[in-house]
mmCIF file with all atom_site columns, C-alpha atoms in Angstrom:
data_model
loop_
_atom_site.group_PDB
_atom_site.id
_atom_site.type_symbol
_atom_site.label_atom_id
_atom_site.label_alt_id
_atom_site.label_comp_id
_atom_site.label_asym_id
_atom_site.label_entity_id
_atom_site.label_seq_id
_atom_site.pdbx_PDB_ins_code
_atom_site.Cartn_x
_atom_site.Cartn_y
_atom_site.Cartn_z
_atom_site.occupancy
_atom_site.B_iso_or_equiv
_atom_site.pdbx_formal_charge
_atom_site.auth_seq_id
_atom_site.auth_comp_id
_atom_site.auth_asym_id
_atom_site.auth_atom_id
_atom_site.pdbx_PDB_model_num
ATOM 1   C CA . UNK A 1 1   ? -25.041 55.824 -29.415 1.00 0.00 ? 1   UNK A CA 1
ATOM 2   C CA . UNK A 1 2   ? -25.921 57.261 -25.731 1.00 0.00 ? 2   UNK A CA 1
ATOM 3   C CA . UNK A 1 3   ? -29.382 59.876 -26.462 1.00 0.00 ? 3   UNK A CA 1
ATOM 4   C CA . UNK A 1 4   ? -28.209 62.963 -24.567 1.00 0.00 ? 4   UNK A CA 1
ATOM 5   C CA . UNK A 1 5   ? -31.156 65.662 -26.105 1.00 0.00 ? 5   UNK A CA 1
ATOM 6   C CA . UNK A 1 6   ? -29.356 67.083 -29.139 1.00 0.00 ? 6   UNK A CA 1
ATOM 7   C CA . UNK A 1 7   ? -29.192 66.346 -32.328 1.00 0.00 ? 7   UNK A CA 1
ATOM 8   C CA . UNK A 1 8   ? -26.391 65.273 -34.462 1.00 0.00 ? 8   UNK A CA 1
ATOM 9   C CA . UNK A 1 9   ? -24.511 68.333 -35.967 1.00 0.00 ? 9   UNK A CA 1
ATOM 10  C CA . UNK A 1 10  ? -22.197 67.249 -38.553 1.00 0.00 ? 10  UNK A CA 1
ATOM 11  C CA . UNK A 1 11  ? -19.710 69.797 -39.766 1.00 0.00 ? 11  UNK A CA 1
ATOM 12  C CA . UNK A 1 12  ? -18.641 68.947 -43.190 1.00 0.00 ? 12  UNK A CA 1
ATOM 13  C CA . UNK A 1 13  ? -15.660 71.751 -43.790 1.00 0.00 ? 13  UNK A CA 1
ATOM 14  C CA . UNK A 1 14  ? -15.126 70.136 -47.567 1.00 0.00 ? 14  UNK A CA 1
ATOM 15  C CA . UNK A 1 15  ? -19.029 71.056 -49.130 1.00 0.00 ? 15  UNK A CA 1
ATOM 16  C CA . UNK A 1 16  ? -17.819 71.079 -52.216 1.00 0.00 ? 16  UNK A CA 1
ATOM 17  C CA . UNK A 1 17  ? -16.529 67.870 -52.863 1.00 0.00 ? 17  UNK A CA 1
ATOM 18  C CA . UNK A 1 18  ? -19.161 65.188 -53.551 1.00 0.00 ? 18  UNK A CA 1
ATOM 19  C CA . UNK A 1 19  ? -16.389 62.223 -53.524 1.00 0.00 ? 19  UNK A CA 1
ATOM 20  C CA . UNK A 1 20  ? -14.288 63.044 -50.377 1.00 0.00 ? 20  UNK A CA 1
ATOM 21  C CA . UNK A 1 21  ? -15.250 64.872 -47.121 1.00 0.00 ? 21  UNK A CA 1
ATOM 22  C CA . UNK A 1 22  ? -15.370 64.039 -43.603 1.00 0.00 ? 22  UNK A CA 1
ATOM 23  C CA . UNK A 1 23  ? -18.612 64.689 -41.356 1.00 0.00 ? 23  UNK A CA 1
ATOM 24  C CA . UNK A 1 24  ? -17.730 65.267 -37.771 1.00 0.00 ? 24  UNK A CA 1
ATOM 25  C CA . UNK A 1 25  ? -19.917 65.898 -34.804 1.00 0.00 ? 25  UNK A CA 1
ATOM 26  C CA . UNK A 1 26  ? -19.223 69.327 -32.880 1.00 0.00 ? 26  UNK A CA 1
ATOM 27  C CA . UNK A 1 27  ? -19.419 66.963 -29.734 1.00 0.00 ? 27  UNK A CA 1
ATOM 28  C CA . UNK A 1 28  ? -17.273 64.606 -31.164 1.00 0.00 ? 28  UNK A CA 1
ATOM 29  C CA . UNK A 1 29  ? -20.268 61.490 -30.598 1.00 0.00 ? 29  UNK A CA 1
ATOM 30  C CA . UNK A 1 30  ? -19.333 60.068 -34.286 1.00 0.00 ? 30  UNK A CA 1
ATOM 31  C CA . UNK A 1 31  ? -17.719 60.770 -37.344 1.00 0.00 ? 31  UNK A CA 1
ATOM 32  C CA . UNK A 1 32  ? -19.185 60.216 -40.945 1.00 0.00 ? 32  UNK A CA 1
ATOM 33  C CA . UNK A 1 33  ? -17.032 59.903 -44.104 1.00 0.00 ? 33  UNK A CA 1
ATOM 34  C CA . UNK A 1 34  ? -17.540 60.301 -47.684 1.00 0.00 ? 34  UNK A CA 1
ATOM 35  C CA . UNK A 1 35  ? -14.723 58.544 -49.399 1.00 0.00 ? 35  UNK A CA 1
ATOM 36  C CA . UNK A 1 36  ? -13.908 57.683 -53.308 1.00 0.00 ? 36  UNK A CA 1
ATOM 37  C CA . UNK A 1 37  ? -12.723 54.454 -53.987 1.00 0.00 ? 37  UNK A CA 1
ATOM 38  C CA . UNK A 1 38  ? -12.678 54.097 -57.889 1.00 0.00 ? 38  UNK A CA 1
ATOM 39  C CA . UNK A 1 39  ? -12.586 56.539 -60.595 1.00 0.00 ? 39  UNK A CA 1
ATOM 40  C CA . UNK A 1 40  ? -12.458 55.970 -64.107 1.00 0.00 ? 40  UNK A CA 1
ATOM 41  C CA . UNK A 1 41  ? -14.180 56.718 -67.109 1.00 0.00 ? 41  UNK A CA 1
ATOM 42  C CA . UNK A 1 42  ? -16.716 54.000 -67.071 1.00 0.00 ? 42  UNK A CA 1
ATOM 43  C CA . UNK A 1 43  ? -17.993 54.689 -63.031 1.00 0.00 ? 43  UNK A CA 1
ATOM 44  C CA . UNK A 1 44  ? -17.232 56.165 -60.025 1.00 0.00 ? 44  UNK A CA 1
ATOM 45  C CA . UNK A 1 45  ? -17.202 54.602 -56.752 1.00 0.00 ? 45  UNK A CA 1
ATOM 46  C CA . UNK A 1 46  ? -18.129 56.365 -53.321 1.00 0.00 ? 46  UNK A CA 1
ATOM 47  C CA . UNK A 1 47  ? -18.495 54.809 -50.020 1.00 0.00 ? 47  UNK A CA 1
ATOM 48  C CA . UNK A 1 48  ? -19.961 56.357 -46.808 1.00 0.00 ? 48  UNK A CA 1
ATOM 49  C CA . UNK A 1 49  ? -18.169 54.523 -43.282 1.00 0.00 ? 49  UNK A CA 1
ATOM 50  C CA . UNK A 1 50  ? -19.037 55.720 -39.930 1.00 0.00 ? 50  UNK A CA 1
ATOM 51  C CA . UNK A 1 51  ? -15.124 56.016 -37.298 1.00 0.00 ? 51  UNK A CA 1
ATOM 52  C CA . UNK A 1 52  ? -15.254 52.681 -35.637 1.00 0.00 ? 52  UNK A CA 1
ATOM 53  C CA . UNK A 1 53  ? -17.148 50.366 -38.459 1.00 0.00 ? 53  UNK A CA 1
ATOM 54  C CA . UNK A 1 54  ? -13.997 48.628 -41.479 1.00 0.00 ? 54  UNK A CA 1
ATOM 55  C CA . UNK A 1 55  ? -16.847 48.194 -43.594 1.00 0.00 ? 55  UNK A CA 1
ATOM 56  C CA . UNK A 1 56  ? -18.734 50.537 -45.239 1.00 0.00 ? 56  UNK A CA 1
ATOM 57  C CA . UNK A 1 57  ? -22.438 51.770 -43.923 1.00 0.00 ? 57  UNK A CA 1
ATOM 58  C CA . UNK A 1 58  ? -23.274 52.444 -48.087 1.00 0.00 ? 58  UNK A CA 1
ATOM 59  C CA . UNK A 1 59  ? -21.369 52.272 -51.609 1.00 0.00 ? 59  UNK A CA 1
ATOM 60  C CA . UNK A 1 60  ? -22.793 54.689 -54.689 1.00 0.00 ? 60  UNK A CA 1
ATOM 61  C CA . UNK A 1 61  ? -21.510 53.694 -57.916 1.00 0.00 ? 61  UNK A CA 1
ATOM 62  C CA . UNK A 1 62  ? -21.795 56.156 -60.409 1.00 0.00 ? 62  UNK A CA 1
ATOM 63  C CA . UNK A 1 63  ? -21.707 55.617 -64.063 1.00 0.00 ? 63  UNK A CA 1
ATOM 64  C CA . UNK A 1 64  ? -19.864 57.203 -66.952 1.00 0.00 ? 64  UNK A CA 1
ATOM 65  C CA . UNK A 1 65  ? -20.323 60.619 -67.287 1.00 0.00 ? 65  UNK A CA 1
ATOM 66  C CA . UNK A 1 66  ? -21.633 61.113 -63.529 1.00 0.00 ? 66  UNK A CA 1
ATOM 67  C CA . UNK A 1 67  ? -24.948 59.447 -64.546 1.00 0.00 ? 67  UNK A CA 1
ATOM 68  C CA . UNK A 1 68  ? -26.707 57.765 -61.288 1.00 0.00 ? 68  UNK A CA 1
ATOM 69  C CA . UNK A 1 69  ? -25.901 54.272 -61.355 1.00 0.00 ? 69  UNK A CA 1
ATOM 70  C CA . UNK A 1 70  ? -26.752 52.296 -58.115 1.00 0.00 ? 70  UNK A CA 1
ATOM 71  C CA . UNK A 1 71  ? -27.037 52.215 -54.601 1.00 0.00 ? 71  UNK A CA 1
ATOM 72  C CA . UNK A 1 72  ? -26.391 49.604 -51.607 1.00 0.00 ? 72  UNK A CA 1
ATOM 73  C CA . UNK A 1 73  ? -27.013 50.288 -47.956 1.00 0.00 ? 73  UNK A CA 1
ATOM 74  C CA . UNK A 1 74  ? -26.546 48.553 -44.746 1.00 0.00 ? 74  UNK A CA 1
ATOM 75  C CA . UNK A 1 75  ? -25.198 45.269 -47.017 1.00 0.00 ? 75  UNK A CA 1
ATOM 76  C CA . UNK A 1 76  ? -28.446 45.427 -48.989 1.00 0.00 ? 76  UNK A CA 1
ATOM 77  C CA . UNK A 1 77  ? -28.571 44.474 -52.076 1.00 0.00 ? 77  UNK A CA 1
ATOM 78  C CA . UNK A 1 78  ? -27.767 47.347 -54.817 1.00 0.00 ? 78  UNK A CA 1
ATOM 79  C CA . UNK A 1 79  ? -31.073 49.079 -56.289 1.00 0.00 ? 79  UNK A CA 1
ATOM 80  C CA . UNK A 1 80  ? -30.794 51.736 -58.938 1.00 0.00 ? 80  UNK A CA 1
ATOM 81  C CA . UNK A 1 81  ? -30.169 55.288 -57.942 1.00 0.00 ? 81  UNK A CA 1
ATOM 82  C CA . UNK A 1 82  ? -33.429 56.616 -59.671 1.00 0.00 ? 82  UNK A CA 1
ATOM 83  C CA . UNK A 1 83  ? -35.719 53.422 -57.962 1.00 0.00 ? 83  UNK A CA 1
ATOM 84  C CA . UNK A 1 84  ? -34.049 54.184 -54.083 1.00 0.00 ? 84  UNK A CA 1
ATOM 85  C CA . UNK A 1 85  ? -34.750 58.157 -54.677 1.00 0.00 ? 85  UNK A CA 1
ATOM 86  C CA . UNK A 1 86  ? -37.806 58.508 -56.467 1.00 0.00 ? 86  UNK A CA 1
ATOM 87  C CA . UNK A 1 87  ? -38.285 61.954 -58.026 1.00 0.00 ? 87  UNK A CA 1
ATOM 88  C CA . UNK A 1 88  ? -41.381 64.183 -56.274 1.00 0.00 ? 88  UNK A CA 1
ATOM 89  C CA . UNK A 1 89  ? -40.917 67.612 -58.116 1.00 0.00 ? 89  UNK A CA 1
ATOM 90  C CA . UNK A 1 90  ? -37.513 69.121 -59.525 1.00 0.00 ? 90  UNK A CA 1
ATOM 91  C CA . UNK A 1 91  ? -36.467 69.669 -56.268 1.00 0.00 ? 91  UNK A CA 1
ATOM 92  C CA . UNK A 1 92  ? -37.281 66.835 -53.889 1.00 0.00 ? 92  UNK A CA 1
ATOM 93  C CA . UNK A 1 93  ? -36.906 62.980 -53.878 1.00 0.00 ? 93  UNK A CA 1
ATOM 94  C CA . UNK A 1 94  ? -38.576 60.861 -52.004 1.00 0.00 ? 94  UNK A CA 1
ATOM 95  C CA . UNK A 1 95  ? -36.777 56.851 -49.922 1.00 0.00 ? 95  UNK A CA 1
ATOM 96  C CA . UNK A 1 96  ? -37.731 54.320 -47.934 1.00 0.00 ? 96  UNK A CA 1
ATOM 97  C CA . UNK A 1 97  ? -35.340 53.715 -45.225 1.00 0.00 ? 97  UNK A CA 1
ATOM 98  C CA . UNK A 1 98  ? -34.531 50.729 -43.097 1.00 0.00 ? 98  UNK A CA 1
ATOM 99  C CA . UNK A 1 99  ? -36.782 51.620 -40.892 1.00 0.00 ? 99  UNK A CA 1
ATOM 100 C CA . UNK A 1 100 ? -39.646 51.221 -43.440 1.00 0.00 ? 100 UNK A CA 1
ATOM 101 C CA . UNK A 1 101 ? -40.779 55.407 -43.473 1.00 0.00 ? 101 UNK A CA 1
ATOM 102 C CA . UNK A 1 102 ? -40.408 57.301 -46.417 1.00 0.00 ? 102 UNK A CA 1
ATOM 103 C CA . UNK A 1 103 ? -38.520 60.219 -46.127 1.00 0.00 ? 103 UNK A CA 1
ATOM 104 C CA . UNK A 1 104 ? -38.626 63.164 -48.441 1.00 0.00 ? 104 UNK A CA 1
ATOM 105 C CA . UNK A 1 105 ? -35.161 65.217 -49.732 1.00 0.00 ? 105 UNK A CA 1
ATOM 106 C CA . UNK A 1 106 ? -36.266 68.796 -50.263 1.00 0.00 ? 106 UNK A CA 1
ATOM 107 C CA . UNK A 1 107 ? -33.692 71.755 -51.885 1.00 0.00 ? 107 UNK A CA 1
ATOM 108 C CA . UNK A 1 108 ? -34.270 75.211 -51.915 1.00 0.00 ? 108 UNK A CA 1
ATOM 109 C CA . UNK A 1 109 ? -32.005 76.840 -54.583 1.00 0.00 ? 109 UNK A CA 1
ATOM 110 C CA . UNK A 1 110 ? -31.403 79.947 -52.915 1.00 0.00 ? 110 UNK A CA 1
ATOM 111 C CA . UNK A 1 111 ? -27.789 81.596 -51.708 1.00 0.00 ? 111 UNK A CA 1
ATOM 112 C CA . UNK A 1 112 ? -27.923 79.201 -48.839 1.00 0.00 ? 112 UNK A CA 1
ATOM 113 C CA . UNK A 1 113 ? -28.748 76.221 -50.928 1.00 0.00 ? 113 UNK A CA 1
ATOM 114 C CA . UNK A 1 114 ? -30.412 74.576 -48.178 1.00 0.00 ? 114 UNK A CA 1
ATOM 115 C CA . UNK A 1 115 ? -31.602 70.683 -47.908 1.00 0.00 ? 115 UNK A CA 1
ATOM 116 C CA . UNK A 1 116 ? -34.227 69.561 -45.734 1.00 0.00 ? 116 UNK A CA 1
ATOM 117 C CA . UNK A 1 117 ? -35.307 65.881 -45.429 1.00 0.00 ? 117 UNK A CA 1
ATOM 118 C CA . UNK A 1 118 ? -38.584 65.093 -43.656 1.00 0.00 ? 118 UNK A CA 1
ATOM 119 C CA . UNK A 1 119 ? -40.920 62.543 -42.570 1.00 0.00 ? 119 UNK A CA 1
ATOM 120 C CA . UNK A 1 120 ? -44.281 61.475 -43.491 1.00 0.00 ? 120 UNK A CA 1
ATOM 121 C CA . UNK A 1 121 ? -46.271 63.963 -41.188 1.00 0.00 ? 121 UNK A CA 1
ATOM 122 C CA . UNK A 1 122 ? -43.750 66.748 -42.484 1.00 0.00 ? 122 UNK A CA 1
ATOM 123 C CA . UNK A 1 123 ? -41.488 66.869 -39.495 1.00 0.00 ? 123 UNK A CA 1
ATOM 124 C CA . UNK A 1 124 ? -37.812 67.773 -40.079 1.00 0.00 ? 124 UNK A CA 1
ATOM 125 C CA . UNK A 1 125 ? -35.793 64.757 -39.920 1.00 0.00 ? 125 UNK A CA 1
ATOM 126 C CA . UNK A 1 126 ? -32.451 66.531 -41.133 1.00 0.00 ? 126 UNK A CA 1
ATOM 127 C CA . UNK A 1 127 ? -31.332 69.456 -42.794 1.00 0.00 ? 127 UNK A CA 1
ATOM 128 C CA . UNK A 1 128 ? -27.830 70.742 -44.682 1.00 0.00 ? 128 UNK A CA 1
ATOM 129 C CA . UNK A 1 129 ? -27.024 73.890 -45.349 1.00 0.00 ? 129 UNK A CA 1
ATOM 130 C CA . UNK A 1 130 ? -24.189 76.929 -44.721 1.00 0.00 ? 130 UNK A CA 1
ATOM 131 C CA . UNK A 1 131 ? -22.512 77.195 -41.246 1.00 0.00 ? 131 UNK A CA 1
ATOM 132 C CA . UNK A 1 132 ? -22.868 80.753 -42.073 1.00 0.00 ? 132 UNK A CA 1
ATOM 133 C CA . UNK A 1 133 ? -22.028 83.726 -44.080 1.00 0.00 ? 133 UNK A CA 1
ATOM 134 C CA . UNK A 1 134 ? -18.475 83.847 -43.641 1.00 0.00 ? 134 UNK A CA 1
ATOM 135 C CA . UNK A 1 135 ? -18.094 80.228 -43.223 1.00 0.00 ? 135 UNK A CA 1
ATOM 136 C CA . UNK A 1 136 ? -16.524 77.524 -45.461 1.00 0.00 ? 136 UNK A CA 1
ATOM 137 C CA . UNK A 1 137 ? -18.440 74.625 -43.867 1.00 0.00 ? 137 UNK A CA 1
ATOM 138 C CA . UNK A 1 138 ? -21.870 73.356 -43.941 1.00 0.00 ? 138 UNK A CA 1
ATOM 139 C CA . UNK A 1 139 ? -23.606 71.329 -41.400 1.00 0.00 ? 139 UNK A CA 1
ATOM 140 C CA . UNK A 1 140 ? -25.828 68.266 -41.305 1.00 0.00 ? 140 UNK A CA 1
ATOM 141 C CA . UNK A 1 141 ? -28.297 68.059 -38.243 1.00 0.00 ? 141 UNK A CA 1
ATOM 142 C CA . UNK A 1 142 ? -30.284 64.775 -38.070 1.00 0.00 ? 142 UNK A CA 1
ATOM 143 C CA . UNK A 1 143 ? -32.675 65.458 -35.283 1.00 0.00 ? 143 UNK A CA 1
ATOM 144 C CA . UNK A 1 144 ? -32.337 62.785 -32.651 1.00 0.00 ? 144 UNK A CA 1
ATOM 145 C CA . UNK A 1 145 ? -34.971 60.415 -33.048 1.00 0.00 ? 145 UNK A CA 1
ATOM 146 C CA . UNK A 1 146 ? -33.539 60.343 -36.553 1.00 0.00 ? 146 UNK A CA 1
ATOM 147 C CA . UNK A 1 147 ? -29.644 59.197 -35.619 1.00 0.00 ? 147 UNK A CA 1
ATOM 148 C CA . UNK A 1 148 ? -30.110 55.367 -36.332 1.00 0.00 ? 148 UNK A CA 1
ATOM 149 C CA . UNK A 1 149 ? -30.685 56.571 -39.699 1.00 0.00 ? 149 UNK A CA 1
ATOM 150 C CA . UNK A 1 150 ? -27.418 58.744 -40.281 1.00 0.00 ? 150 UNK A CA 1
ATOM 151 C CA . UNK A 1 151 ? -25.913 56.387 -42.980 1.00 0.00 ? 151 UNK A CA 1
ATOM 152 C CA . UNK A 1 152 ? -29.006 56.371 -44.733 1.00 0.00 ? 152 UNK A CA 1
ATOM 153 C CA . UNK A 1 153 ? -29.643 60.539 -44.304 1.00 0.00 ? 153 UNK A CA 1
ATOM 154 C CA . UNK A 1 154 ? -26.037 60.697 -45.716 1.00 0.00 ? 154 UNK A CA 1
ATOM 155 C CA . UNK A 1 155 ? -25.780 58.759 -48.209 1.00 0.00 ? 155 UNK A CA 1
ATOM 156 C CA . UNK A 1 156 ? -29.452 59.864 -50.224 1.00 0.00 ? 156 UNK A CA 1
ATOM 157 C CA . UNK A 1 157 ? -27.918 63.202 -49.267 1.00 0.00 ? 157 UNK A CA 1
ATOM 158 C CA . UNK A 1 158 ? -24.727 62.813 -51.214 1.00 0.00 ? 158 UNK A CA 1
ATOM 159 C CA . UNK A 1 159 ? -26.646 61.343 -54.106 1.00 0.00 ? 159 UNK A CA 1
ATOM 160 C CA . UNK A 1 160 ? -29.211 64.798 -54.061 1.00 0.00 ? 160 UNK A CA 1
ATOM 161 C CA . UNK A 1 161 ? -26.389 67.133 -54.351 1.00 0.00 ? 161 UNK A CA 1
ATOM 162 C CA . UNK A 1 162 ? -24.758 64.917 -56.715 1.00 0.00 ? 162 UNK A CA 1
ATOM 163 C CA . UNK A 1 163 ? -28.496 65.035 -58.703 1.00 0.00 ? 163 UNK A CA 1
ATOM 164 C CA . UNK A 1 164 ? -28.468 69.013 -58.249 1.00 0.00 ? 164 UNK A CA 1
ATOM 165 C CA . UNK A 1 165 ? -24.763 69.666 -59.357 1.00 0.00 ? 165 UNK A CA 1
ATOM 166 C CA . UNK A 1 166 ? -24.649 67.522 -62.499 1.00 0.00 ? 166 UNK A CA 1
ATOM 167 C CA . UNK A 1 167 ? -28.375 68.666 -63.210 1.00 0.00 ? 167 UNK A CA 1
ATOM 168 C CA . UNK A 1 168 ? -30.021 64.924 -63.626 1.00 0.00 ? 168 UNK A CA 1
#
């Protein structure tokens, strides 16, 4: 991806579905997508695929009764949900990503229900929250130096909101 000085804004116009929503860039550099491929009573499947790539960037895999199952990213092997976000307080979670930093999910519970993600010196790496007031869509901005790490940001995203909603 060409660096042109801006971020990534992701416009996700479906918030409030966990399993199937589309992440597209207001500048149209790349589009993200959250897509279920298996649901039954026993697990749930989500993968995340960037527009361009037939394989996906990460699979989830839920278990019965939306219980965190496991995770596999970039063709990794799959780890457990609870050992690839490792719980800080109530509200944050903590990953190592591919690029060997650990970054830190952090939710504030308030009418905006904003997430922030940040690095080990406490810079903002990404953050998720309402387009606005009036709007139905929420927006993901990983700051540029962050963009190789969009599948990853995603994905541990998903997971958080999935933690949050289904209060695990």
């Amino acid at each position: 991806m060409s660096a042109f000085g801006l971020p990534l804004y992701l416009i996700d116009k479906t918030p409030n579905n966990l399993t199937d929503s589309e992440f597209t860039d207001m500048y149209e550099r790349v589009r993200m997508r959250v897509h279920c491929t298996l649901r039954n009573a026993d697990r749930t499947v989500v993968m995340v695929y960037k527009s361009g790539v037939m394989a996906p960037l990460a699979c989830l895999e839920y278990g019965a009764g939306n219980a965190l199952g496991t995770i596999q990213v970039n063709g990794k092997a799959a780890v457990p949900m609870n050992d690839y976000l490792i719980r800080v307080t109530k509200g944050s979670r903590k990953f190592v990503a591919s690029d060997g930093q650990t970054y830190t999910w952090k939710y504030t519970p308030d009418a905006e229900e904003v997430w922030q993600c940040l690095n080990p010196r406490s810079y903002s790496v990404a953050t998720y929250g309402s387009s606005g007031a009036s709007s139905n869509s929420h927006n993901l901005t990983i700051e540029e130096g962050w963009i190789h790490l969009t599948a990853e940001l995603l994905a541990s995203l998903v997971i958080m909101r999935h933690i949050v909603k289904y209060n695990l």
